[in-house]
Coordinates of C-alpha atoms and ligand atoms in Angstrom, one line a residue:
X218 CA -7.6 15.4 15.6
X219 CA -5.4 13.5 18.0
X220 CA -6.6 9.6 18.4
X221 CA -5.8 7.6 22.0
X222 CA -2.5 6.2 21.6
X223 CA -2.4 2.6 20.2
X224 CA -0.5 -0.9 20.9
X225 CA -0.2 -1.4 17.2
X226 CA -0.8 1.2 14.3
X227 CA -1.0 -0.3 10.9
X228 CA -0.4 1.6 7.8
X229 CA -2.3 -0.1 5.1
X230 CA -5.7 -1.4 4.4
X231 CA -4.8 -4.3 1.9
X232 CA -5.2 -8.0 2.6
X233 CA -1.9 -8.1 4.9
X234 CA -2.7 -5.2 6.8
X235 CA -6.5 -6.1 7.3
X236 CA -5.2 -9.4 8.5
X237 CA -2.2 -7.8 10.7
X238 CA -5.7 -6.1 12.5
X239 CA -7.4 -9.1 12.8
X240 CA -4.2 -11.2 14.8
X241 CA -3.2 -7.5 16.7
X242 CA -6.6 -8.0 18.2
X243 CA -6.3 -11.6 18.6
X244 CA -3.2 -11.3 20.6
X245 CA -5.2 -8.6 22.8
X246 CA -3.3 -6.0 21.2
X247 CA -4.8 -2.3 20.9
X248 CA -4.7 -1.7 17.4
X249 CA -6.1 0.6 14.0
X250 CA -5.4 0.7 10.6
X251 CA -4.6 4.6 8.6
X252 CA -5.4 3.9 5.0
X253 CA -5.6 6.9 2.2
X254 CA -8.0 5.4 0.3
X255 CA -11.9 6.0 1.2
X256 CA -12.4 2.5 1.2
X257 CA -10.8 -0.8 2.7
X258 CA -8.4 -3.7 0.1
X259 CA -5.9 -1.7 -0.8
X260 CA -4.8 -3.4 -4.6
X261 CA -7.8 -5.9 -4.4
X262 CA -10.7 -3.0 -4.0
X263 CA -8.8 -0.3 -5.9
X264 CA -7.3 -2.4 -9.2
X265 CA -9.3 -5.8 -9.6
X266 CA -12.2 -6.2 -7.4
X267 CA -14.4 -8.1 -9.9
X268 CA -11.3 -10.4 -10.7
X269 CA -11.1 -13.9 -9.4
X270 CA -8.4 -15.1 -7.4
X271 CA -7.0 -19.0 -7.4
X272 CA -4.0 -18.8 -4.5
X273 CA -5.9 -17.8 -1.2
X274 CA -5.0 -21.2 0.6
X275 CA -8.4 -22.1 1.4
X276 CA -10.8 -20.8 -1.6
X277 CA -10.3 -22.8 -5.0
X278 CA -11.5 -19.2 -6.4
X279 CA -12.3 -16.3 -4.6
X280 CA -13.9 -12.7 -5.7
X281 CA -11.4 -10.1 -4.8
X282 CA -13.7 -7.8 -3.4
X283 CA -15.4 -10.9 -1.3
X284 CA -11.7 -11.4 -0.2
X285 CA -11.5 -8.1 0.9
X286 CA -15.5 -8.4 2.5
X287 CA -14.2 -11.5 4.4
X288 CA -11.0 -10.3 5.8
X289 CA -13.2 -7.3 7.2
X290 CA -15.1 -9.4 8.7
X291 CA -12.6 -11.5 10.6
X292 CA -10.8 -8.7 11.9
X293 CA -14.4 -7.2 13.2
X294 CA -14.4 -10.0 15.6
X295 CA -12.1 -7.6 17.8
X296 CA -12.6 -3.9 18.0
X297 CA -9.5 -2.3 16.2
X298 CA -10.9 0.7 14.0
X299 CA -10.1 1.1 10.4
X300 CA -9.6 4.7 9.5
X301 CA -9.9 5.8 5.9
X302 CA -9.3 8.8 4.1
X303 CA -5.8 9.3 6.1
X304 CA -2.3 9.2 4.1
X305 CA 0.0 9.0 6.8
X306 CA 2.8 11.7 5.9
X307 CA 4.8 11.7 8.6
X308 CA 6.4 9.3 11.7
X309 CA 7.6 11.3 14.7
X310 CA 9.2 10.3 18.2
X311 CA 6.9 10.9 21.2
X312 CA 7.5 10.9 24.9
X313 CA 7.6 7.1 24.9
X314 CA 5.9 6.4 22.3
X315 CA 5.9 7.0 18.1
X316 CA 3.3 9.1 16.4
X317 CA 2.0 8.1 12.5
X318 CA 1.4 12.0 11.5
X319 CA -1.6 12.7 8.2
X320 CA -3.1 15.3 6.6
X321 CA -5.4 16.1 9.4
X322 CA -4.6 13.5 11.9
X323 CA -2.4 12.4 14.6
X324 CA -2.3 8.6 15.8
X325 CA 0.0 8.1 19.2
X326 CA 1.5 4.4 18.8
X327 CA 3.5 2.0 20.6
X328 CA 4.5 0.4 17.6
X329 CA 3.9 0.5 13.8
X330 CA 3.5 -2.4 11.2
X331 CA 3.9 -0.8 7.3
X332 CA 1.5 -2.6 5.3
X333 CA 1.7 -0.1 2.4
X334 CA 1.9 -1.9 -0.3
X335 CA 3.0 -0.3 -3.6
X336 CA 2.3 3.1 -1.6
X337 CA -0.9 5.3 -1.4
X338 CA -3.3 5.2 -3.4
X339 CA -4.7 8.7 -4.7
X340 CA -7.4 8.8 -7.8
X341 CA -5.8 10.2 -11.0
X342 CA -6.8 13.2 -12.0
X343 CA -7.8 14.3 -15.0
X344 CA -5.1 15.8 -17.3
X345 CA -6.8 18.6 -18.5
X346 CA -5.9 22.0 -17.0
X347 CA -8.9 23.1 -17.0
X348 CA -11.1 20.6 -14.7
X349 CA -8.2 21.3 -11.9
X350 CA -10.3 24.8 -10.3
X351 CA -13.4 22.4 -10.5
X352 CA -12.2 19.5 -8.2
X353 CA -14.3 19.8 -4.7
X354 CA -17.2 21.8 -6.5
X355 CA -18.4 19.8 -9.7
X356 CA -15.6 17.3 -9.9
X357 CA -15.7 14.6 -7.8
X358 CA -13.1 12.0 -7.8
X359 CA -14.0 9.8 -4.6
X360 CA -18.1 9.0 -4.6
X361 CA -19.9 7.1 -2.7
X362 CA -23.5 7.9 -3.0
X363 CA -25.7 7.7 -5.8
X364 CA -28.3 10.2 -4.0
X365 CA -26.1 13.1 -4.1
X366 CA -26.0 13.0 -7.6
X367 CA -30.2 12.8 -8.0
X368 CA -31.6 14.8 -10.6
X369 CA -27.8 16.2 -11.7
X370 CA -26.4 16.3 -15.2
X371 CA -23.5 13.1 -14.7
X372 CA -20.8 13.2 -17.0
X373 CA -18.5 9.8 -16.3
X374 CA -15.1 9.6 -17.6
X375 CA -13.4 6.8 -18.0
X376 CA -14.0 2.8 -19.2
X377 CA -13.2 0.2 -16.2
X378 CA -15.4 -1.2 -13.6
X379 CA -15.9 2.0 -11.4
X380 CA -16.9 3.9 -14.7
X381 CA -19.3 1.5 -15.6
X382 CA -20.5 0.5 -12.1
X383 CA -21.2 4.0 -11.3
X384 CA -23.0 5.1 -15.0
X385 CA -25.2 1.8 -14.2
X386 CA -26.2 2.7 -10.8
X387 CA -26.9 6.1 -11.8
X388 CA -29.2 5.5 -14.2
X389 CA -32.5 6.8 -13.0
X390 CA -31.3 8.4 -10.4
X391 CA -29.8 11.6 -12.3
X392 CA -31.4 13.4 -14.5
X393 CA -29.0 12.3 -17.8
X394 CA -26.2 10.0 -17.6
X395 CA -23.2 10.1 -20.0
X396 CA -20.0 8.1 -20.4
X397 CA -16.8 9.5 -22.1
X398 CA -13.9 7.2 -22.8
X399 CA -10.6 7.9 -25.2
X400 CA -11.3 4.1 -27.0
X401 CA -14.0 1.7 -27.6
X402 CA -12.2 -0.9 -25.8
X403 CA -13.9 -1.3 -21.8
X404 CA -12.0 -2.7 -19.0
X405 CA -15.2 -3.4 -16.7
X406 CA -17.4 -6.4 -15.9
X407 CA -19.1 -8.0 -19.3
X408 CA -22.6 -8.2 -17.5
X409 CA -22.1 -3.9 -17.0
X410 CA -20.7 -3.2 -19.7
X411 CA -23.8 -4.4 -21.9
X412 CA -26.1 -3.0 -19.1
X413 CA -25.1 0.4 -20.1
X414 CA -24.9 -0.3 -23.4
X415 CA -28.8 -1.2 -23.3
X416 CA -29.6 1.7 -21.4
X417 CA -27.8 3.8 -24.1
X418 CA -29.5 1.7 -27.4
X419 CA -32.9 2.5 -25.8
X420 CA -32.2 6.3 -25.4
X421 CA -30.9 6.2 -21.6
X422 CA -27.3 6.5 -21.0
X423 CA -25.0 8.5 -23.6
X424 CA -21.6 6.4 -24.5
X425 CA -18.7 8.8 -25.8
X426 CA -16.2 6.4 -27.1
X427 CA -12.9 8.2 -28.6
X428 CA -13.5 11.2 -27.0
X429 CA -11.9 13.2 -24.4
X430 CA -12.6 16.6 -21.9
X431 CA -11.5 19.4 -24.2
X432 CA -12.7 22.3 -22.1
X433 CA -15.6 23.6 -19.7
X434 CA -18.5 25.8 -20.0
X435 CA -19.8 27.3 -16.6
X436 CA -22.6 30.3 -16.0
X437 CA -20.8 32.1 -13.4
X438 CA -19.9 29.7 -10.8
X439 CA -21.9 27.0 -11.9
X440 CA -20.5 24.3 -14.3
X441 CA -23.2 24.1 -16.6
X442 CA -21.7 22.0 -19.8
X443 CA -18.1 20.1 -21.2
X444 CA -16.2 20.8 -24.7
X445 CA -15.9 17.0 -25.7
X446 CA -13.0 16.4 -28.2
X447 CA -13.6 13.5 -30.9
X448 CA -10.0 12.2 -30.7
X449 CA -10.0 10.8 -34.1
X450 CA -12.2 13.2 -36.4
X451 CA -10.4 16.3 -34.5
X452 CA -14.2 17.7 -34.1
X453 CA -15.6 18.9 -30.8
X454 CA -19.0 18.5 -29.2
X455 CA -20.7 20.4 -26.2
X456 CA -23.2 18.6 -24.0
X457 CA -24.7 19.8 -20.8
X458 CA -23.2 18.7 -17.4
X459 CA -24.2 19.6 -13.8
X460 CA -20.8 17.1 -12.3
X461 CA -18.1 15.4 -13.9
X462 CA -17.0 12.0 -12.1
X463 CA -13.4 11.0 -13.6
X464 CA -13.4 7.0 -12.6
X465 CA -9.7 6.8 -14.3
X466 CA -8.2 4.4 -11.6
X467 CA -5.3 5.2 -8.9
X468 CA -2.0 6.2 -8.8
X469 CA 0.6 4.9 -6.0
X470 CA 3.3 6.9 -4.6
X471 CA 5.2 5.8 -1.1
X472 CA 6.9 8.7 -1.0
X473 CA 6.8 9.5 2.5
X474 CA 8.0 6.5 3.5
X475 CA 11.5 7.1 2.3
X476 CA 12.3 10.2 5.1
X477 CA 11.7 7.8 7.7
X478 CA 15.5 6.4 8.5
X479 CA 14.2 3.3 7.0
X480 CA 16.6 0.6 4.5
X481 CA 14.6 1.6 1.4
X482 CA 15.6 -0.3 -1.7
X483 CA 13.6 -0.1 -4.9
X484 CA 10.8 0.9 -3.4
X485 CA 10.7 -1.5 -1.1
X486 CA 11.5 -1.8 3.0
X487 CA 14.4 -4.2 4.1
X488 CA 13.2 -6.6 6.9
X489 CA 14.7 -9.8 8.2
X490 CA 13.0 -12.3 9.0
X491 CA 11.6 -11.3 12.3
X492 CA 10.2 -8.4 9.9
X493 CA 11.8 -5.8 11.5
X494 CA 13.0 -2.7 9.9
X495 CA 15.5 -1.8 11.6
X496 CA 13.8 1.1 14.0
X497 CA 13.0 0.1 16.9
X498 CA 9.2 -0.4 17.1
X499 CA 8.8 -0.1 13.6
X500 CA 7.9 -3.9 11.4
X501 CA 6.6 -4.1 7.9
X502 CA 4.8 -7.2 6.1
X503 CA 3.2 -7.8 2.5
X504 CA 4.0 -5.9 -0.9
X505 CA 6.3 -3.3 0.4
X506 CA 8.7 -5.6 2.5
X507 CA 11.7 -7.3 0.2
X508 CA 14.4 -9.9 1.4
X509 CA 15.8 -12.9 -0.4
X510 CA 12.9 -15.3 -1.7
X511 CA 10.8 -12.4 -1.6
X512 CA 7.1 -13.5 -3.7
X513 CA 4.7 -10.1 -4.0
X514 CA 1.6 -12.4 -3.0
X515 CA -1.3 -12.5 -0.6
X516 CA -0.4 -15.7 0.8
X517 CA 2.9 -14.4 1.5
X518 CA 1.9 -10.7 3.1
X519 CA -0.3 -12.9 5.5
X520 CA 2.0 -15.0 6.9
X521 CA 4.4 -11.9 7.2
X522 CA 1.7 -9.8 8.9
X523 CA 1.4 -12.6 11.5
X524 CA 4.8 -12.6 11.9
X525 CA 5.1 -8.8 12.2
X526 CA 2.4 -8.5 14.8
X527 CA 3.5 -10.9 17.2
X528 CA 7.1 -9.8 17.1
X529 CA 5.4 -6.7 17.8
X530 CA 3.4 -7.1 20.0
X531 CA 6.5 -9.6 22.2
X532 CA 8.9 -6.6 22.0
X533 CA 5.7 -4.5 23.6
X534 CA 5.4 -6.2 26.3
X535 CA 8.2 -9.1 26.7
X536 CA 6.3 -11.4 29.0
X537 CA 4.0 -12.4 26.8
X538 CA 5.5 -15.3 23.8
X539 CA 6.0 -14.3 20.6
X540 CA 3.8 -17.4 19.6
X541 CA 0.6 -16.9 19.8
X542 CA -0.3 -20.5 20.3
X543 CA -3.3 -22.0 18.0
X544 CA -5.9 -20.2 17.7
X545 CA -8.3 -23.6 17.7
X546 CA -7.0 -23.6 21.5
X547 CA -7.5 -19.5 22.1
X548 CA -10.0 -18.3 25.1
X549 CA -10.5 -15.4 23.0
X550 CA -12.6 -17.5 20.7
X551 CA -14.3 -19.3 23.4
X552 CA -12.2 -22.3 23.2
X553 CA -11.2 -23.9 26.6
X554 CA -7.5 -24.2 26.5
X555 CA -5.7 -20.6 26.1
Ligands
FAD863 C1 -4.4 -7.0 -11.3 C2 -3.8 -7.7 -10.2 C3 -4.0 -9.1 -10.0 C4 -3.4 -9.7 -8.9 N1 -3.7 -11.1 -8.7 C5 -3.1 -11.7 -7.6 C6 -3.4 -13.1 -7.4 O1 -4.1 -13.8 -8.1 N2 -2.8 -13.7 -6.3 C7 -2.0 -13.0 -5.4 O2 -1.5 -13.6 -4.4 N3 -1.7 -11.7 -5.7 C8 -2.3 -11.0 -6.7 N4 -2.0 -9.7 -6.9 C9 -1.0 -9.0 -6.0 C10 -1.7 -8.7 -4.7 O3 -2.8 -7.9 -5.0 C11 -0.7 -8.0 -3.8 O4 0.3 -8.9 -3.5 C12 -1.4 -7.5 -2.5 O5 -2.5 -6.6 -2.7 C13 -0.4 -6.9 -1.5 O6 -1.1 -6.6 -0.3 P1 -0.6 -5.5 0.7 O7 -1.6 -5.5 1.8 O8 0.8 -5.7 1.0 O9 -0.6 -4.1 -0.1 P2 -1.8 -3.3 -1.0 O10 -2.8 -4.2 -1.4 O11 -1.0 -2.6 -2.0 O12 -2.4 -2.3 0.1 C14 -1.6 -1.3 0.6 C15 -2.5 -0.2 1.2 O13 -1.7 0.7 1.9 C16 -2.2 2.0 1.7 N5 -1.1 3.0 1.9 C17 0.1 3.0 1.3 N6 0.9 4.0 1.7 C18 0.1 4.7 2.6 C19 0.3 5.9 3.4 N7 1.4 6.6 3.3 N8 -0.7 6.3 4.1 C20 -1.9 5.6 4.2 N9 -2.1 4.5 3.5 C21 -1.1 4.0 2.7 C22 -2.7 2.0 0.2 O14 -3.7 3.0 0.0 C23 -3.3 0.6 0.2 O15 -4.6 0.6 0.5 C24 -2.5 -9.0 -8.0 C25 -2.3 -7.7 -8.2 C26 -2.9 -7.0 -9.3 C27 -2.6 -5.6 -9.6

């Protein structure tokens, strides 16, 4: 699918891009986001969304997720779409304009602000050679819906938040819920973790600590039940399974970045202080930028996302000033003064 060309094309759902949407739209800018991940936050939603924060200026704490929910919310105000699900792969020349080239998609752009972060995020997979034919049919890595799973056989692998958050919400819902994790040791939220652990001491939910996926029964085409390996009594144990749900966090790669004529160093993308790249059209801001006095914050990726957009969206059209003015004056938020 081919999307309408765009003033602004951000790569990069995290708190600098989401806030590199909201001021693109401010400025009257044309703008969307391309993020791989099937949900908005980038580090904040995929690594530490029940974790407070303490250095947002403006929130003595804040819930990273709620972070995430608020940024959302302020760039909502203009129309800019955020579209998920989309690792950009590619940038290409077009008559006039550049073009951010994914899997399935092409986005036309005038210009493009890298928020990217530490690179895509892509679920890890499970190690086990064996699940790999099953990914797509009774494997699934990226969920969303407790319904799909009703009346299923859930196997959950994994002990973090997303393991725990999904065995607690699917309680009820499935027809048996069971959780298998290589230690004892849980990384999730205290008030889940001993949900699920009540569920399981009154005969709900089945806990599989020190265990791991040996192998996989299926009737024909139909997954029907898991070899689980007891990784310190060397013993195995079969148990019937309908879908497997490995929640074993993310893995980054900015791989594609690197091909794109861009100063790469370390990982990261060398901007001065205009953040520009050094192709024309082409600005980063947050995580993935460096230059001397570089900090890896959010406070830092918002001021350079601001800075990114109006240079941006100056070079665009060069009538208009690179500052935006204050926003407490902006027409576009019904103030008088613009
Ligand atoms: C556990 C933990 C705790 C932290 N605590 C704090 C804290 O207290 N305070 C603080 O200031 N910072 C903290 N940080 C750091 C903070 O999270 C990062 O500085 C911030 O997330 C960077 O934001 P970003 O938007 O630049 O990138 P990211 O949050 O990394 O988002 C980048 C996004 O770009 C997407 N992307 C990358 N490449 C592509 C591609 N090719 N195609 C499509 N999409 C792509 C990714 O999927 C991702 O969603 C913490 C980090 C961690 C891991």
């Amino acid at each position: 699918m081919t999307h309408e060309v765009q003033d602004v094309t951000i790569i990069g759902a995290g708190p600098a891009g989401l806030f590199a949407l909201f001021y693109a739209g401010m400025r009257g800018a044309s703008a969307q986001i391309v993020d791989a991940l099937n949900e908005p936050g980038g580090q904040l939603t995929a690594l530490y969304p029940e974790k407070n924060i303490f250095d947002v200026a403006g929130f003595p704490k804040v819930l990273a997720k709620d972070l995430v929910r608020n940024l959302i919310t302020q760039a909502e105000q203009f129309s800019g779409p955020i579209h998920c699900n989309q690792r950009v792969v590619a940038l290409e020349q077009e008559e006039g304009h550049l073009a951010l080239v994914t899997e399935t998609d092409r986005f036309p752009t005038r210009t493009v602000v890298i928020a990217a972060g530490i690179g895509a995020f892509a679920p890890r997979r499970l190690p086990q050679a064996c699940a790999e034919p099953w990914y797509g049919r009774a494997i699934f890595d990226r969920v969303s819906t407790p319904a799909d799973f009703a009346g299923k056989r859930v196997v959950i692998v994994g002990g973090g938040d997303s393991a725990f958050d999904w065995a607690h919400q699917l309680q009820g819902v499935a027809a048996s819920v069971a959780l298998v994790h290589r230690s004892d040791r849980f990384r999730a939220h205290a008030a889940t973790v001993q949900a699920v652990q009540a569920s399981a001491a009154a005969g709900g939910t089945a806990i599989y600590t020190f265990h791991e996926l040996h192998d996989i029964h299926a009737s024909g085409d139909q997954l029907v039940g898991l070899e689980l390996k007891d990784i310190k009594a060397k013993t195995t144990t079969r148990i019937d399974a309908d879908v497997v749900l490995p929640m074993l966090g993310f893995v980054s790669d900015i791989g594609p970045l690197m091909s794109w004529g861009l100063t790469v160093v370390n990982d990261e993308i060398v901007v001065n202080s205009q953040m520009e790249t050094g192709r024309a059209g082409v600005y980063a801001a947050g995580d993935v930028t460096t230059y001397p006095g570089k900090l890896k914050l959010i406070a830092t990726g918002f001021a350079e996302a601001s800075v990114a957009v109006n240079q941006a969206y100056h070079w665009l059209y060069p009538e208009k000033k690179v500052s935006p003015g204050h926003s407490s004056n902006l027409a576009v938020f019904g103030q008088k003064d613009d």
